[in-house]
């Protein structure tokens, strides 16, 4: 094909290849214009049905005239043997190539890309067109920063029943929606699910739905079994984590699909980090020209923004926001002195309350703490790793309660409404309310005595993780659910998380006491990697430069004690052959095969 003339186009070089066609760099021989020539594979173009479908694709894309969608210039029609489409030629890089270079992208950069892709998808959907194969290789960034959504090659008109491909899954398994994986009728909601997968992949460098083969991947998509975004990216935007969860809702009626809501959610990612899109420092072309400088500049800017907003939240007693901002800051810089100091200040302020004052009305802080636990579990996503990779995660804290005074102002919880809860940032709103006169401490001392059998309350929190709570052998709830009622005396507490080694301790509570247990961290379950048994048994293995022994002694299996971190595996054999691989973070407690 290279060097040949296809109608009026000279084929210069091959650019890429997909399931339906091969793409070439070509030149119009009379206009002397460089173009991209997409030629259907011969074994497909032999079928009149496929040529008709290819022609429909051309006519479909031709209707789309948007800056962020690849423009079609010409097509062959279905009557010719060489069935082709001609599009504009893009000088740039695909998101797949960008990921291969950078491994993962900062959440703020992902948000900037996402805003432009949202416009392109909504425009296509307005014509009744579903992309059906949204993935990194189908998105390009031109050298000037312009996004180009490409390859509607398997798109179809939603109301054109003749384009159904019964019995044939069309698309990339890892990016499919549950309804696409089950070959159900598709709507634009399917593209938004794939959009969520794309955001997850760009920001984490990993796919949310994983498996050793496409069938397992599809099953996990259908079952909703996925990695938690903030489990593996605690240093990235908690607003992006919430957006991805909304886009990945299994049921379409619960999935985020409204353009304005999606754009508002993406903008929250940028507001969180005080990113102004009019600032040339944050343009996509700035990233393309100097990614290392961009990343360094962005990290410093985001850290300063999180600290500023964290300070403000602490001062105004907006503890929800304070925990979010400061926790992310500590994930970026675990030695940040002021962030640690602010969180300690919040925690210490909370601990000064006298226990003698505990009454039914004083359980409000516990209710707040339960709400905080719930919010924190959202921030860390629905399935948290037991620990963050390295930083110290902020503890769940009760809102500070000042010494009661008559007719004082206190913080009360407002009931959530559509006005008080943003769609992707759902958290209780703090409002000022006038309270009734509160009897001073000295006037209540005589009534503070407790019956010996009066039930007690215990609030259990785990920093940076969730856990099922077991007391004296019975499951009584999960962290974040609020305080648990127990009888006075000594009890055995057990915390279980499917990714962690169980934690046990004993605690004692007095009658009527409200007791808090703050577990600093849970220890992750170790994972294991399996070495290919075709390697010689006497080959020596080392992990992170530490010798482990021969493959035979290891039984071709290596235990990973810190599965949340990357590790360097090296295999050296007697014939001086070496095998090296970077083992990316894997799910705690799992065993995966390694291929070189």
XYZ file of C-alpha atoms in Angstrom:
596
model
C 0.000 0.000 0.000
C 2.877 2.410 0.803
C 3.764 4.423 -2.326
C 0.583 3.481 -4.167
C -2.183 5.803 -5.321
C -5.675 5.212 -3.960
C -7.952 7.229 -6.249
C -6.504 10.727 -5.841
C -4.480 10.041 -2.666
C -0.802 9.032 -2.551
C -0.100 6.742 0.432
C 3.064 7.919 2.224
C 3.322 5.926 5.463
C 1.340 3.821 7.928
C 0.083 5.613 11.045
C -1.898 2.946 12.863
C -4.261 0.007 12.638
C -7.589 -0.904 14.241
C -10.131 -3.678 14.126
C -11.806 -2.398 10.977
C -9.179 -0.437 9.084
C -5.590 0.701 8.664
C -4.772 4.415 8.848
C -2.152 5.979 6.561
C -0.560 9.374 6.128
C -1.480 10.335 2.571
C -1.400 13.349 0.257
C -4.040 14.636 -2.137
C -2.184 14.530 -5.487
C -3.861 17.589 -7.011
C -4.414 19.780 -3.948
C -1.053 18.824 -2.371
C -2.759 18.521 0.997
C -1.708 16.046 3.704
C -4.547 13.926 5.054
C -5.222 10.748 7.053
C -6.491 7.875 4.896
C -8.471 5.155 6.701
C -8.684 2.044 4.510
C -10.938 -0.875 5.452
C -9.198 -4.236 5.807
C -9.588 -6.327 2.602
C -11.246 -9.248 4.386
C -13.957 -6.840 5.560
C -14.327 -4.756 2.398
C -15.165 -7.926 0.418
C -18.580 -7.842 2.077
C -21.161 -5.464 0.595
C -22.818 -5.276 4.027
C -19.573 -4.071 5.608
C -18.969 -1.560 2.813
C -22.472 -0.198 3.352
C -21.768 0.080 7.069
C -18.466 1.829 6.389
C -20.233 4.306 4.111
C -22.836 4.968 6.816
C -19.981 5.693 9.214
C -18.608 8.282 6.806
C -21.974 9.951 6.344
C -22.538 9.920 10.108
C -19.218 11.558 10.969
C -19.566 14.019 8.100
C -22.494 15.594 9.961
C -20.269 16.391 12.938
C -18.599 19.788 12.768
C -16.934 20.435 16.110
C -13.445 21.664 17.003
C -12.887 18.679 19.316
C -14.049 16.002 16.843
C -11.873 14.751 13.985
C -13.172 16.247 10.733
C -14.007 13.961 7.791
C -13.037 15.344 4.367
C -13.931 12.633 1.863
C -14.992 8.989 1.518
C -15.039 6.379 -1.227
C -18.614 5.179 -1.102
C -19.611 1.531 -0.879
C -19.203 0.599 -4.554
C -15.379 0.647 -4.677
C -13.098 -2.217 -3.656
C -10.747 0.108 -1.758
C -13.224 1.334 0.839
C -11.782 4.386 2.625
C -12.441 7.533 4.643
C -10.271 10.664 4.470
C -9.909 12.882 7.563
C -7.802 15.804 8.646
C -4.238 14.829 9.636
C -3.436 15.619 13.271
C 0.049 16.587 14.386
C -0.044 15.486 17.993
C -0.130 12.594 20.423
C -2.836 10.178 21.537
C -3.744 9.870 25.206
C -2.500 6.275 25.020
C 0.949 7.476 23.923
C 0.849 10.164 26.613
C 0.103 7.543 29.288
C 2.957 5.376 28.031
C 5.298 8.354 28.486
C 3.974 9.677 31.807
C 2.389 6.602 33.460
C -0.355 8.806 34.904
C -1.527 12.413 34.717
C -2.376 14.919 37.486
C -6.104 15.159 38.208
C -6.146 18.859 37.300
C -4.728 18.121 33.835
C -7.232 15.293 33.434
C -10.028 17.735 34.323
C -8.875 20.175 31.620
C -8.922 17.360 29.040
C -12.280 16.150 30.366
C -13.963 19.525 29.911
C -13.149 19.505 26.191
C -14.159 15.875 25.752
C -17.473 16.568 27.469
C -18.281 19.203 24.868
C -17.414 16.815 22.028
C -19.466 13.912 23.409
C -22.496 16.088 24.126
C -22.317 17.489 20.596
C -22.248 13.979 19.071
C -25.081 12.839 21.344
C -27.180 15.781 20.156
C -27.077 14.161 16.687
C -28.117 10.801 18.121
C -24.603 9.376 17.759
C -22.980 7.173 20.403
C -19.229 6.739 20.160
C -19.230 3.245 21.730
C -15.429 2.935 21.883
C -14.119 5.779 24.026
C -10.537 4.974 25.083
C -7.098 6.702 25.197
C -6.074 5.694 21.666
C -9.186 7.378 20.266
C -8.366 10.790 21.736
C -5.542 12.990 20.448
C -4.028 16.222 21.722
C -2.802 18.425 18.902
C 0.479 20.296 19.431
C -1.453 23.489 20.109
C -3.472 21.786 22.857
C -6.656 21.145 20.873
C -8.414 17.881 21.790
C -9.612 15.630 18.960
C -12.066 12.794 19.585
C -11.548 10.210 16.841
C -12.769 6.955 15.378
C -16.528 6.852 15.364
C -15.893 3.745 13.274
C -18.234 1.667 15.414
C -20.617 4.451 16.273
C -24.198 4.053 15.245
C -27.343 6.116 14.906
C -29.418 5.390 17.997
C -32.653 4.973 16.031
C -31.141 2.976 13.154
C -32.004 -0.618 14.041
C -30.324 -1.882 10.871
C -26.884 -1.246 12.348
C -27.332 -3.812 15.139
C -24.523 -6.368 15.237
C -26.277 -9.203 17.071
C -23.930 -11.617 18.786
C -20.858 -9.436 18.276
C -19.458 -7.233 21.026
C -18.207 -3.996 19.475
C -15.745 -1.970 21.526
C -12.850 -2.385 23.954
C -13.808 -4.667 26.894
C -12.059 -2.705 29.644
C -13.961 0.468 28.680
C -17.410 -1.012 28.133
C -20.460 -0.088 30.171
C -22.420 -2.882 31.911
C -25.182 -2.614 29.314
C -22.675 -2.782 26.445
C -20.990 -5.824 28.010
C -24.400 -7.515 28.097
C -25.233 -6.474 24.512
C -28.231 -4.433 25.609
C -29.688 -1.370 23.914
C -27.244 1.524 24.230
C -27.882 5.170 25.036
C -25.482 8.078 25.600
C -25.257 6.880 29.227
C -22.973 4.107 27.956
C -20.470 6.671 26.662
C -20.504 8.444 30.041
C -19.640 5.186 31.813
C -16.682 4.765 29.438
C -15.823 8.418 30.071
C -15.524 7.610 33.794
C -13.198 4.706 32.984
C -11.080 7.008 30.815
C -10.724 9.574 33.638
C -9.785 6.815 36.092
C -7.159 5.403 33.709
C -5.632 8.778 32.866
C -5.256 9.842 36.484
C -4.215 6.534 38.070
C -2.399 4.782 35.232
C -4.571 1.731 35.950
C -7.872 0.397 34.687
C -10.671 0.322 37.269
C -12.034 -3.022 36.066
C -9.293 -5.606 35.873
C -8.881 -9.295 35.105
C -6.524 -11.810 33.570
C -8.670 -12.109 30.439
C -11.477 -10.146 28.712
C -14.189 -12.433 30.115
C -13.178 -11.684 33.705
C -12.941 -7.964 32.928
C -16.462 -7.989 31.501
C -17.763 -9.930 34.501
C -16.231 -7.379 36.873
C -17.849 -4.557 34.894
C -21.233 -6.255 35.058
C -20.795 -7.023 38.787
C -19.411 -3.558 39.582
C -16.159 -4.963 40.993
C -13.535 -2.247 40.581
C -10.575 -0.572 42.226
C -11.273 2.471 44.366
C -9.838 5.627 42.812
C -8.588 7.207 46.025
C -7.317 3.856 47.262
C -4.533 4.149 44.714
C -4.536 7.944 44.219
C -4.897 9.573 47.666
C -2.910 12.576 46.427
C -5.408 13.362 43.670
C -8.681 15.281 43.697
C -11.458 13.984 45.933
C -13.943 15.769 43.663
C -12.639 13.743 40.715
C -13.122 10.565 42.764
C -16.749 11.498 43.382
C -17.306 12.299 39.706
C -15.915 8.921 38.613
C -18.166 7.116 41.087
C -21.195 8.975 39.704
C -20.233 8.111 36.122
C -19.700 4.464 37.109
C -23.142 4.010 38.648
C -24.250 0.537 37.575
C -27.862 1.518 36.919
C -28.409 4.064 34.169
C -31.055 5.966 36.123
C -28.473 6.652 38.835
C -25.603 7.466 36.467
C -24.487 11.047 35.932
C -25.381 11.893 32.326
C -26.481 15.534 32.343
C -24.011 17.815 30.547
C -24.311 20.722 32.990
C -23.921 18.452 36.021
C -20.867 16.737 34.524
C -19.210 20.024 33.606
C -19.953 21.474 37.059
C -18.400 18.398 38.668
C -15.272 18.725 36.525
C -15.016 22.410 37.387
C -15.067 21.489 41.103
C -11.780 19.640 40.510
C -10.231 22.882 39.261
C -11.849 25.020 41.971
C -10.457 22.656 44.609
C -6.953 23.471 43.365
C -7.598 27.131 42.470
C -6.834 26.544 38.778
C -7.803 29.389 36.434
C -8.154 28.100 32.856
C -7.362 31.548 31.466
C -3.895 31.314 33.026
C -1.428 30.210 30.287
C 0.530 28.197 32.873
C -2.211 25.557 32.849
C -2.855 25.268 29.123
C -2.467 21.834 27.543
C 0.192 23.134 25.177
C 2.259 24.126 28.217
C 2.141 20.511 29.371
C 3.102 19.184 25.933
C 6.077 21.536 25.651
C 7.528 20.859 29.130
C 5.657 18.183 31.136
C 8.232 17.943 33.951
C 8.148 21.695 34.585
C 4.351 21.701 34.376
C 4.075 18.871 36.922
C 6.460 20.566 39.346
C 4.690 23.915 39.002
C 1.281 22.303 39.438
C 2.314 20.350 42.541
C 3.487 23.513 44.293
C 0.377 25.440 43.252
C -2.008 22.678 44.390
C -0.216 22.315 47.742
C -0.510 26.047 48.417
C -4.176 26.069 47.411
C -5.023 23.089 49.639
C -3.225 24.668 52.608
C -5.019 27.993 52.137
C -8.409 26.334 51.944
C -7.574 23.970 54.794
C -6.618 26.891 57.054
C -9.835 28.702 56.223
C -11.933 25.603 56.911
C -10.282 25.066 60.311
C -10.808 28.696 61.333
C -14.489 28.614 60.355
C -15.005 25.147 61.947
C -15.891 23.581 58.588
C -14.273 20.316 59.616
C -15.542 18.357 56.615
C -13.671 20.590 54.218
C -10.645 20.843 56.513
C -10.208 17.075 56.611
C -10.544 16.802 52.834
C -8.082 19.566 51.987
C -5.471 18.694 54.613
C -5.661 14.934 54.012
C -4.955 15.405 50.331
C -2.135 17.829 51.143
C -0.542 15.255 53.449
C -0.860 12.654 50.702
C 1.178 14.977 48.501
C 3.644 15.919 51.260
C 3.437 13.710 54.353
C 5.972 15.906 56.184
C 4.025 19.131 55.759
C 4.369 20.629 59.241
C 1.501 23.104 59.141
C -0.992 20.554 57.759
C -0.073 18.102 60.519
C -0.259 20.884 63.090
C -3.732 21.973 61.946
C -5.069 18.430 62.142
C -3.517 17.928 65.593
C -5.078 21.205 66.660
C -8.509 19.992 65.537
C -8.033 16.666 67.316
C -6.771 18.207 70.563
C -9.559 20.777 70.618
C -12.014 17.937 70.393
C -10.503 16.061 73.347
C -10.889 18.815 75.973
C -14.587 18.158 76.648
C -15.277 16.903 80.256
C -16.812 13.424 80.358
C -19.102 14.470 83.261
C -21.143 16.541 80.815
C -22.230 13.560 78.659
C -25.987 13.386 78.311
C -28.382 12.491 75.531
C -28.143 15.981 74.086
C -24.347 15.674 74.089
C -24.424 12.806 71.619
C -24.773 15.358 68.821
C -20.999 15.492 68.334
C -21.029 11.721 67.912
C -23.670 12.081 65.257
C -21.451 14.661 63.574
C -18.514 12.287 63.852
C -20.605 9.594 62.177
C -21.370 12.021 59.380
C -17.691 12.885 59.145
C -16.844 9.223 58.902
C -19.328 8.867 56.068
C -17.916 11.870 54.205
C -14.380 10.643 54.745
C -15.320 7.246 53.361
C -16.585 9.012 50.209
C -13.385 11.048 50.001
C -11.304 7.883 50.199
C -13.829 6.106 47.877
C -16.122 3.241 48.647
C -13.360 0.631 48.924
C -10.302 2.120 50.610
C -6.930 0.555 50.969
C -6.278 0.066 54.673
C -3.522 2.697 54.598
C -2.461 5.469 52.259
C 0.773 4.653 50.369
C 2.964 6.834 52.556
C 1.267 9.877 54.065
C -0.346 10.219 57.445
C -4.076 10.492 56.785
C -6.113 12.834 58.928
C -8.104 11.209 61.737
C -11.841 11.378 61.830
C -12.591 14.050 64.434
C -15.642 15.276 66.297
C -16.623 18.875 65.779
C -15.255 20.954 68.686
C -17.777 21.784 71.376
C -17.199 24.901 73.380
C -18.104 25.252 77.070
C -21.877 25.706 77.182
C -23.204 29.139 77.979
C -26.755 30.454 78.162
C -28.217 31.674 74.856
C -25.025 30.875 72.970
C -24.754 30.259 69.241
C -23.842 26.706 68.245
C -23.482 24.719 65.041
C -26.399 22.531 64.095
C -26.927 20.213 61.166
C -29.202 21.426 58.391
C -31.329 18.826 56.649
C -30.020 18.196 53.112
C -32.019 19.780 50.325
C -31.427 20.315 46.645
C -30.287 23.829 47.516
C -27.883 22.891 50.301
C -26.235 19.824 48.696
C -24.354 20.174 45.388
C -24.928 17.106 43.247
C -21.355 15.788 43.551
C -20.311 17.350 46.808
C -22.952 16.034 49.169
C -22.145 16.911 52.724
C -24.218 18.428 55.551
C -24.335 22.220 55.529
C -23.400 24.079 58.696
C -25.768 26.875 59.668
C -26.039 29.173 62.646
C -29.012 28.694 64.967
C -30.018 30.223 68.292
C -30.132 27.608 71.043
C -32.042 27.547 74.285
C -30.323 28.441 77.532
C -27.982 25.674 78.678
C -27.532 24.956 82.384
C -23.902 25.538 83.453
C -21.713 22.598 84.445
C -21.794 23.351 88.139
C -25.599 23.170 88.164
C -25.659 19.701 86.606
C -23.050 18.004 88.800
C -25.667 16.613 91.132
C -27.522 14.952 88.246
C -24.452 13.508 86.503
C -24.384 10.263 88.414
C -24.979 7.184 86.283
C -26.772 3.953 86.973
C -24.355 1.051 87.115
C -26.148 -0.669 84.259
C -26.689 2.396 82.063
C -25.552 1.614 78.464
C -22.365 3.204 77.148
C -21.433 4.512 73.708
C -18.283 3.763 71.702
C -17.234 5.480 68.469
C -14.620 3.612 66.403
C -12.632 5.288 63.604
C -9.749 4.088 61.439
C -7.469 6.658 59.865
C -7.513 6.453 56.089
C -9.620 3.302 55.877
C -12.921 1.610 56.574
C -13.473 -1.515 58.631
C -16.281 -3.776 59.782
C -16.646 -3.540 63.560
C -16.927 -6.675 65.677
C -17.416 -6.487 69.453
C -17.185 -9.636 71.549
C -17.526 -11.780 68.434
C -20.594 -10.031 66.982
C -20.593 -7.738 63.951
C -22.156 -4.478 65.110
C -21.555 -2.127 62.188
C -18.934 -0.356 60.101
C -16.743 2.666 60.752
C -18.555 5.810 59.731
C -21.955 4.544 60.944
C -21.756 6.495 64.211
C -21.518 5.461 67.898
C -22.341 1.900 69.000
C -24.211 1.077 72.216
C -22.439 -1.387 74.529
C -22.903 -2.527 78.110
C -20.513 -1.184 80.795
C -17.361 -3.263 81.295
C -14.491 -4.693 79.267
C -14.985 -5.721 75.632
C -12.929 -7.146 72.764
C -12.880 -5.044 69.588
C -12.012 -6.562 66.219
C -11.731 -4.595 62.975
C -11.908 -6.396 59.651
C -11.223 -5.129 56.132
C -10.889 -7.530 53.204
C -7.583 -5.901 52.274
C -6.112 -5.758 55.783
C -4.859 -7.985 58.578
C -7.554 -7.950 61.318
C -6.926 -5.598 64.238
C -7.871 -6.574 67.814
C -7.771 -4.716 71.103
C -9.664 -4.535 74.388
C -11.397 -1.509 75.833
C -13.275 -0.723 79.036
C -16.181 1.682 79.407
C -17.908 3.005 82.508
C -21.723 3.207 82.835
C -23.107 5.943 80.572
C -19.648 6.783 79.200
C -19.117 7.936 75.608
C -15.788 6.449 74.521
C -13.772 7.043 71.333
C -11.327 4.551 69.793
C -9.105 5.948 67.036
C -7.072 3.241 65.300
C -4.064 4.845 63.628
C -3.735 2.363 60.771
C -4.515 -1.126 59.560
C -1.771 -3.280 58.125
C -2.351 -4.341 54.548
C -2.529 -7.994 53.657
C 0.554 -9.021 51.677
C 0.123 -9.968 48.031
C 2.089 -12.411 45.916
C 3.435 -12.574 42.382
C 3.968 -15.792 40.437
C 7.126 -16.127 38.311
C 6.873 -17.996 34.966
C 7.945 -21.595 35.597
C 9.713 -21.782 32.241
C 12.624 -19.882 33.815
C 15.489 -21.968 35.190
C 15.021 -23.064 38.798
C 18.483 -21.800 39.774
C 17.860 -18.252 38.581
C 18.308 -15.736 41.406
C 15.532 -13.311 42.304
C 15.789 -9.941 44.002
C 13.157 -7.367 44.917
C 14.112 -3.720 45.272
C 17.809 -4.730 45.195
C 17.311 -7.198 48.114
C 18.311 -10.827 47.241
C 15.556 -13.373 47.832
C 17.123 -16.650 46.673
C 16.585 -19.044 43.778
C 13.277 -19.467 42.037
C 13.261 -23.074 43.175
C 13.658 -22.060 46.820
C 10.939 -19.458 46.393
C 8.681 -21.993 44.687
C 8.362 -19.443 41.857
C 6.365 -17.162 44.158
C 7.364 -13.878 45.828
C 5.455 -12.252 48.673
C 4.878 -8.482 48.402
C 4.569 -6.970 51.871
C 3.720 -3.471 50.580
C 1.310 -4.109 47.713
C 0.338 -0.438 47.514
C 3.821 0.505 46.313
C 5.741 -0.174 43.109
C 8.622 -2.655 43.316
C 11.552 -3.549 41.053
C 11.833 -7.253 40.339
C 15.073 -8.637 38.907
C 15.754 -12.234 37.840
C 19.374 -13.207 37.044
C 20.178 -16.570 35.477
C 23.431 -18.523 35.121
C 23.849 -17.697 31.423
C 23.882 -13.960 32.343
C 20.321 -13.556 31.123
C 18.416 -10.961 33.124
C 14.720 -10.272 33.430
C 13.582 -7.001 34.979
C 10.116 -5.674 35.634
C 8.462 -2.909 37.618
C 5.641 -4.453 39.646
C 2.920 -1.827 39.843
C 0.686 -1.517 42.957
C -1.735 -4.442 43.232
C -4.743 -5.249 45.360
C -3.764 -6.448 48.870
C -4.259 -10.147 49.516
C -4.234 -11.135 45.841
C -1.906 -13.284 43.752
C -1.075 -12.278 40.196
C 1.150 -13.800 37.489
C 4.118 -11.842 36.140
C 5.169 -11.878 32.494
C 8.472 -10.547 31.170
